[in-house]
Tab-separated table of C-alpha atoms in Angstrom:
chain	number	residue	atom	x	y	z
W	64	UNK	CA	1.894	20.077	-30.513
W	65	UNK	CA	5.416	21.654	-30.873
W	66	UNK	CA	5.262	23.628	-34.305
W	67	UNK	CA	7.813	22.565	-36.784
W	68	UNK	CA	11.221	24.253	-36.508
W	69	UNK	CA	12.941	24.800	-39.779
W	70	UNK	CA	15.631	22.363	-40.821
W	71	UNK	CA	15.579	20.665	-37.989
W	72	UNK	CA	14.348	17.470	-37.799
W	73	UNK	CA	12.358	17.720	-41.124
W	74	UNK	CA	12.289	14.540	-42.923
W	75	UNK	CA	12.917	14.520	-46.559
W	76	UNK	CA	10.155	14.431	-48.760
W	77	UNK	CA	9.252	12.184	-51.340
W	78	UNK	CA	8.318	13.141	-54.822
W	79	UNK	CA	4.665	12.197	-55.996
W	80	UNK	CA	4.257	11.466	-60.028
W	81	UNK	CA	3.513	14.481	-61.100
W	82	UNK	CA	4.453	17.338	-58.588
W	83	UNK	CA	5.153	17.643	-54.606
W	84	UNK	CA	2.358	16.988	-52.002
W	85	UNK	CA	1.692	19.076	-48.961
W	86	UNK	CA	-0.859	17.934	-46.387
W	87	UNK	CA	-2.782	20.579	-44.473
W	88	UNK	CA	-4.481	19.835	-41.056
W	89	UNK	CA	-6.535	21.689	-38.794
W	90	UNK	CA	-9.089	22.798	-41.877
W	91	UNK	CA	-12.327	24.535	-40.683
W	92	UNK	CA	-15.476	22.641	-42.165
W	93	UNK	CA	-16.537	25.316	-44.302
W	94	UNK	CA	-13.347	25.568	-46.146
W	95	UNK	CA	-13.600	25.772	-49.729
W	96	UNK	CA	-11.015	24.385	-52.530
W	97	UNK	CA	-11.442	28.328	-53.797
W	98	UNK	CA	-10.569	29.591	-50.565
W	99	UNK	CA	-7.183	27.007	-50.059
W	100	UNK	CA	-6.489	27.966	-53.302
W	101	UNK	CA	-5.731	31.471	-52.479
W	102	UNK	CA	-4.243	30.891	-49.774
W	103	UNK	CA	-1.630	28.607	-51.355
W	104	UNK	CA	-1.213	29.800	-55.398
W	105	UNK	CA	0.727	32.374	-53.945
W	106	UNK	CA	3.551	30.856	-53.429
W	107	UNK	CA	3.744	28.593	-56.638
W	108	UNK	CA	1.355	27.338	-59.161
W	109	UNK	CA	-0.908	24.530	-57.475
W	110	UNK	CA	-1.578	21.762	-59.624
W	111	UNK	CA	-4.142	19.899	-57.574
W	112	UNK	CA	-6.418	20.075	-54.585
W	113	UNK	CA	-7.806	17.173	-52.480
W	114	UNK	CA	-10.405	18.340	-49.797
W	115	UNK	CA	-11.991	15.457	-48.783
W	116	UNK	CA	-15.532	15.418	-47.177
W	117	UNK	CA	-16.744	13.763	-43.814
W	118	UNK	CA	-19.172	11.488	-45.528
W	119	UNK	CA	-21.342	12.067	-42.185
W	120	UNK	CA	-22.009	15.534	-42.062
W	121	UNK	CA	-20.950	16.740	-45.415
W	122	UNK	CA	-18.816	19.111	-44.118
W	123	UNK	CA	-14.846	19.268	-44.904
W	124	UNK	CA	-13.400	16.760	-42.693
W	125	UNK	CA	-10.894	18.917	-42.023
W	126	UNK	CA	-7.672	18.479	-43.752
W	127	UNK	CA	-6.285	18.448	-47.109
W	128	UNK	CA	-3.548	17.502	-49.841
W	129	UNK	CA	-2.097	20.220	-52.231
W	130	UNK	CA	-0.048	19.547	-54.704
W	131	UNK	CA	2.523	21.769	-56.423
W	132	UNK	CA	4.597	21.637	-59.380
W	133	UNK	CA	7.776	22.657	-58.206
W	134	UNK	CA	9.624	21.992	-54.911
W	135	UNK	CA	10.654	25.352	-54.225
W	136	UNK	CA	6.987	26.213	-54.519
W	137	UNK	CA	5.903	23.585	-51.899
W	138	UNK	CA	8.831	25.004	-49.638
W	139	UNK	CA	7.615	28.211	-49.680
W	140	UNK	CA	4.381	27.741	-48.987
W	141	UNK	CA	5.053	25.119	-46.129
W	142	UNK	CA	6.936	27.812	-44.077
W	143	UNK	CA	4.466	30.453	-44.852
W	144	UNK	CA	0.814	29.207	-44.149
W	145	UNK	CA	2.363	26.262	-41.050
W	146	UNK	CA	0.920	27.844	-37.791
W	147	UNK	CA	-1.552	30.189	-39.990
W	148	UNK	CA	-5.175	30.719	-38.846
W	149	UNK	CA	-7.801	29.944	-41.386
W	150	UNK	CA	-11.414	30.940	-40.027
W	151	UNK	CA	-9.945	30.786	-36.129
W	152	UNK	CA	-8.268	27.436	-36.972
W	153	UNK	CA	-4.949	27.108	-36.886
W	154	UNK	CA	-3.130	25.055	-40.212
W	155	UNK	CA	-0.377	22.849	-39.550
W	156	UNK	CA	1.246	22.351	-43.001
W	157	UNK	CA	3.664	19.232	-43.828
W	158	UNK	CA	4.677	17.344	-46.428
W	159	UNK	CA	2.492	14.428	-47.104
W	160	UNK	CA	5.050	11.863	-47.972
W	161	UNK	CA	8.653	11.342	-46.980
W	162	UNK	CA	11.798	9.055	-48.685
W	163	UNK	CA	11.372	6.835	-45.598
W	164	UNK	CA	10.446	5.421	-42.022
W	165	UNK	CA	9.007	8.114	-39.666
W	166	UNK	CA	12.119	8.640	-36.887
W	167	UNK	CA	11.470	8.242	-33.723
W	168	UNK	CA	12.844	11.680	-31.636
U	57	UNK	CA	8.220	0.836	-28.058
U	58	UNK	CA	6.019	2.569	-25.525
U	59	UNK	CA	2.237	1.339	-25.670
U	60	UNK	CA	0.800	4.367	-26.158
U	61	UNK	CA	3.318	5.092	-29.030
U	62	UNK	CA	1.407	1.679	-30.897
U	63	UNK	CA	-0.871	2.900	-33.785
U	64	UNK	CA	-1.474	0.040	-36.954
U	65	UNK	CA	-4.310	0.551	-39.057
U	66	UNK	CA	-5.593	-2.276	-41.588
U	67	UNK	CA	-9.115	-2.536	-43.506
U	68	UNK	CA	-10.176	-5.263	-46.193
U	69	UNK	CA	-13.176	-5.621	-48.261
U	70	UNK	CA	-13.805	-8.126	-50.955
U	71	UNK	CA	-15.599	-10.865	-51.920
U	72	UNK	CA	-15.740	-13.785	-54.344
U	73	UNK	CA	-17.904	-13.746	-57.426
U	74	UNK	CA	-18.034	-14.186	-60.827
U	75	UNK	CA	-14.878	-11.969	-61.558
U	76	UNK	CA	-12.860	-14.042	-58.737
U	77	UNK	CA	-11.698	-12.789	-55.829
U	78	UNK	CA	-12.307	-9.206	-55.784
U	79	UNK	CA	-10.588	-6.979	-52.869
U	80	UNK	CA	-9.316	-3.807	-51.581
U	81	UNK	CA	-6.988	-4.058	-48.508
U	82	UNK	CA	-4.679	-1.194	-47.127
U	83	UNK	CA	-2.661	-0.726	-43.882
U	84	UNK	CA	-0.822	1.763	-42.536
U	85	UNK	CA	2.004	1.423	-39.870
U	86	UNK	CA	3.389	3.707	-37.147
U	87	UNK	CA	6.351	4.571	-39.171
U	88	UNK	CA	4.590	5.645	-41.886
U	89	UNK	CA	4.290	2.954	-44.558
U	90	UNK	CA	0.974	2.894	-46.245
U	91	UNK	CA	0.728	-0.426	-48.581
U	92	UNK	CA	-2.211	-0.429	-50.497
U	93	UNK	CA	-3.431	-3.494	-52.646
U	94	UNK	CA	-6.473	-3.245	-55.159
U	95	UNK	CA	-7.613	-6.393	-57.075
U	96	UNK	CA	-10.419	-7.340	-59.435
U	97	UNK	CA	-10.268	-9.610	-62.426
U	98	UNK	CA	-13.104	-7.272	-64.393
U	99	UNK	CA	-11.402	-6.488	-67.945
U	100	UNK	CA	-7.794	-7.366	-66.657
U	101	UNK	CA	-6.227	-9.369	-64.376
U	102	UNK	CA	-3.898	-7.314	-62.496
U	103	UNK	CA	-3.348	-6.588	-59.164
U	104	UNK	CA	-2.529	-2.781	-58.090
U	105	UNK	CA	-0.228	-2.638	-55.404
U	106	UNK	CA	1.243	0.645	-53.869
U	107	UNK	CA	3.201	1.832	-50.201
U	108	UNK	CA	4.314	5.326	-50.125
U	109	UNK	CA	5.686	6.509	-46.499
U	110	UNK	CA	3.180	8.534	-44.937
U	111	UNK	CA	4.611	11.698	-42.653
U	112	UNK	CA	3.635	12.440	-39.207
U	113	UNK	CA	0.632	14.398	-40.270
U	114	UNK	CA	-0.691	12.027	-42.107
U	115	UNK	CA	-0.510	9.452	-39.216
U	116	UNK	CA	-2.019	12.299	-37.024
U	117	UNK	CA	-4.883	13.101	-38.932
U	118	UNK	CA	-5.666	9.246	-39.452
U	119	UNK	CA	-6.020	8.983	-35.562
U	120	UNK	CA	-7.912	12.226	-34.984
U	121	UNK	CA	-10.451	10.109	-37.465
U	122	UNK	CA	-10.349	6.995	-35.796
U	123	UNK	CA	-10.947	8.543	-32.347
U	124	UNK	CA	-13.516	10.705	-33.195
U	125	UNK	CA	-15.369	8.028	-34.482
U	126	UNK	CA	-16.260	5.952	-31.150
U	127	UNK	CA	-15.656	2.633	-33.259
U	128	UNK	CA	-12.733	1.915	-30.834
U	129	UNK	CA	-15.590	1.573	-27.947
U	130	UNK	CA	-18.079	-0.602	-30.161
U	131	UNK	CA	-18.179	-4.452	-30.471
U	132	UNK	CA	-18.707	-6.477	-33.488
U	133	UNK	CA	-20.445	-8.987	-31.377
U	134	UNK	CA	-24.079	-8.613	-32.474
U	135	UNK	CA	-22.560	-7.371	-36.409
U	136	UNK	CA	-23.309	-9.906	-39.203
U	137	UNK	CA	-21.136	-12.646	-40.175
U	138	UNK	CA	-18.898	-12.787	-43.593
U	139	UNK	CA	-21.131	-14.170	-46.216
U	140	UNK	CA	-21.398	-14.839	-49.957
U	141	UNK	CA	-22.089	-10.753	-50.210
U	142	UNK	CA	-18.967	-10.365	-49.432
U	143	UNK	CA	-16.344	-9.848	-45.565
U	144	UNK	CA	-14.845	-7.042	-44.274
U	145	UNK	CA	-11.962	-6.491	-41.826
U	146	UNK	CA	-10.930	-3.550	-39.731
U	147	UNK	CA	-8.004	-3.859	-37.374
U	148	UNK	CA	-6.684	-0.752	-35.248
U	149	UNK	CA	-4.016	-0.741	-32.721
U	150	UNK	CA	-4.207	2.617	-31.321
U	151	UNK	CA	-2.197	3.153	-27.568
U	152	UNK	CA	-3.523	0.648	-25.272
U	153	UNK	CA	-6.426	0.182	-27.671
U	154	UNK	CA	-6.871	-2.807	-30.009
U	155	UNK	CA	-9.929	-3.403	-32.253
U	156	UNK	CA	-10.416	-6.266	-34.629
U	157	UNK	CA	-13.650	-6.369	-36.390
U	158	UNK	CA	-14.931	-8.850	-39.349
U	159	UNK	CA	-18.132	-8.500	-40.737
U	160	UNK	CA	-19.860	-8.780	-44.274
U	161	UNK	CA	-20.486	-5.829	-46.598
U	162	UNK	CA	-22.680	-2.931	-45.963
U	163	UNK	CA	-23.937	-1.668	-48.759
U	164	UNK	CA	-25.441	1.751	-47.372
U	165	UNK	CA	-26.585	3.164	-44.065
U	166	UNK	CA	-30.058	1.140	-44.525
U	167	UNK	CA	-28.264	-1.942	-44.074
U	168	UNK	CA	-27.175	-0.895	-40.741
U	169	UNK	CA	-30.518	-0.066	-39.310
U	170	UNK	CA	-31.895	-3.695	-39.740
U	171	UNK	CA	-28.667	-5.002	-37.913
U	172	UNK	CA	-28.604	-5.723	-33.791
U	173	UNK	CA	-26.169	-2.871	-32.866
U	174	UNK	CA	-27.518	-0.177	-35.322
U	175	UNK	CA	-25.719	2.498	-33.869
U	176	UNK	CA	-22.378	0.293	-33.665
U	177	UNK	CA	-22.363	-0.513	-37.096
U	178	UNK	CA	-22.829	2.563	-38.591
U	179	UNK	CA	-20.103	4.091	-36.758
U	180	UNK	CA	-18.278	1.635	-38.155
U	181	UNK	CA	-19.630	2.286	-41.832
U	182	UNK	CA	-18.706	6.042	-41.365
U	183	UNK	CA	-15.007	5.334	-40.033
U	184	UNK	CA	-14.546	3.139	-42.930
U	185	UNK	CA	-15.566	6.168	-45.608
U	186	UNK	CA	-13.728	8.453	-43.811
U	187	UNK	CA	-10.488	5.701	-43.890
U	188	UNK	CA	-11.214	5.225	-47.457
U	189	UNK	CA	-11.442	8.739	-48.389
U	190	UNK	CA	-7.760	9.716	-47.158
U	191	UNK	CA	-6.580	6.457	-48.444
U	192	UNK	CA	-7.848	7.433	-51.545
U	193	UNK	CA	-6.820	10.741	-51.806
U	194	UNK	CA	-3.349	9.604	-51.391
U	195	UNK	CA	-3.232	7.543	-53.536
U	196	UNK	CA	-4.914	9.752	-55.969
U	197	UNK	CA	-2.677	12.654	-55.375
U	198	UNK	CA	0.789	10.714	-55.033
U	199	UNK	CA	-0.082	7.818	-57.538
U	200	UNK	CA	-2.229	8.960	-59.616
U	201	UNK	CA	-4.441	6.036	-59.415
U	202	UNK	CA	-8.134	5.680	-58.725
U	203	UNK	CA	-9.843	2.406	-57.270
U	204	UNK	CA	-11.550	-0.012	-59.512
């Protein structure tokens, strides 16, 4: 999967009620909230975490939402952690939710 | 479009009982859109209805689910009808793919093992929870809504 160059062909995001969503794939099973958490308050203050289980195994299914307060934040901490290995996984870091329609490229 | 570019998602559960017709349907399209509908008539009558444009990821992630689940190889065949209990409806376009499965409820894993095509079915209960829970987590997370 080509990794995300900056600016370019980034969609714009869409604003959830209360803050700015990022969704993380590519989450090892093990992951913790605790350990996204530190990953990602550095860049911002995170407001929420969604790390949803696989309801087979009980293990992390392997991705997650994080929400931020502040756009700049979310920015920040998109660039930063996209392409970062977590436990020999690689992240791939995106917002969750755009204005519009997915382009085609 | 090119057929393996294709990918629709849609699930429905719901039945009719004492508090009317009582459902949750979602769907979620290749370019993104994710409508979600909730309905139940218990202590009010409205109907909760969101779409929020998912991104790329999102779509991604939702396939990595679907595939690894084998339900795109199973048959609903031997799978209980609809019934007063209640129907459900899973339809995935996925490539060249195309399932389109209607059953009734299941209620847990136990209700799977009695069935013809126990192995079938509950692959197809454990896609559903997994659809479910990233449905619901974005609508939790960019809503702020939880289903009844």
């Amino acid at each position: 999967m080509q990794k995300r160059r900056d600016g370019e062909g980034e969609e714009e995001p869409a604003k959830s009620v209360e803050g700015w969503i990022l969704f993380v794939a590519g989450v090892h099973e093990e992951a913790t909230e605790e350990e996204l958490l530190s990953l990602f308050d550095e860049y911002g203050e995170v407001k929420n975490i969604n790390l949803p289980l696989d309801r087979c195994t009980c293990y992390v299914k392997g991705y997650a939402l994080i929400e931020y307060a502040d756009l700049e934040s979310a920015k920040q901490a998109m660039r930063a952690v996209d392409g970062n290995e977590l436990n020999d996984q690689i992240l791939r870091v995106s917002w969750a939710f755009l204005k519009g329609p997915i382009r085609d490229r | 479009m090119d057929e393996e570019d294709r990918f629709y998602v849609r699930y429905y559960i719901g039945h009719k009982g004492k508090f009317g017709h009582e459902f949750l349907e979602f769907e979620v399209k290749k370019d993104g859109l994710l409508r979600y509908a909730n309905h139940t008539n218990y202590k009010s009558e409205k109907i909760i209805k969101k779409e929020v444009y998912c991104n790329k990821i999102v779509l991604e992630e939702l396939k990595k689910i679907i595939d690894s689940s084998k339900v795109l190889n199973a048959d609903d065949d031997k799978w209980p009808e609809p019934d007063k209990v209640g129907r459900q409806e899973l339809e995935i376009v996925s490539g060249n793919e195309h399932i389109s499965f209607v059953t009734t409820k299941i209620g847990s894993l136990l209700d799977t093992k009695d069935s013809q095509d126990p192995e079938g079915m509950a692959n197809f209960y454990y896609l559903v929870q997994d659809l479910k829970a990233l449905v619901f987590a974005v609508m939790d997370m960019h809503f702020k809504i939880k289903p009844i």
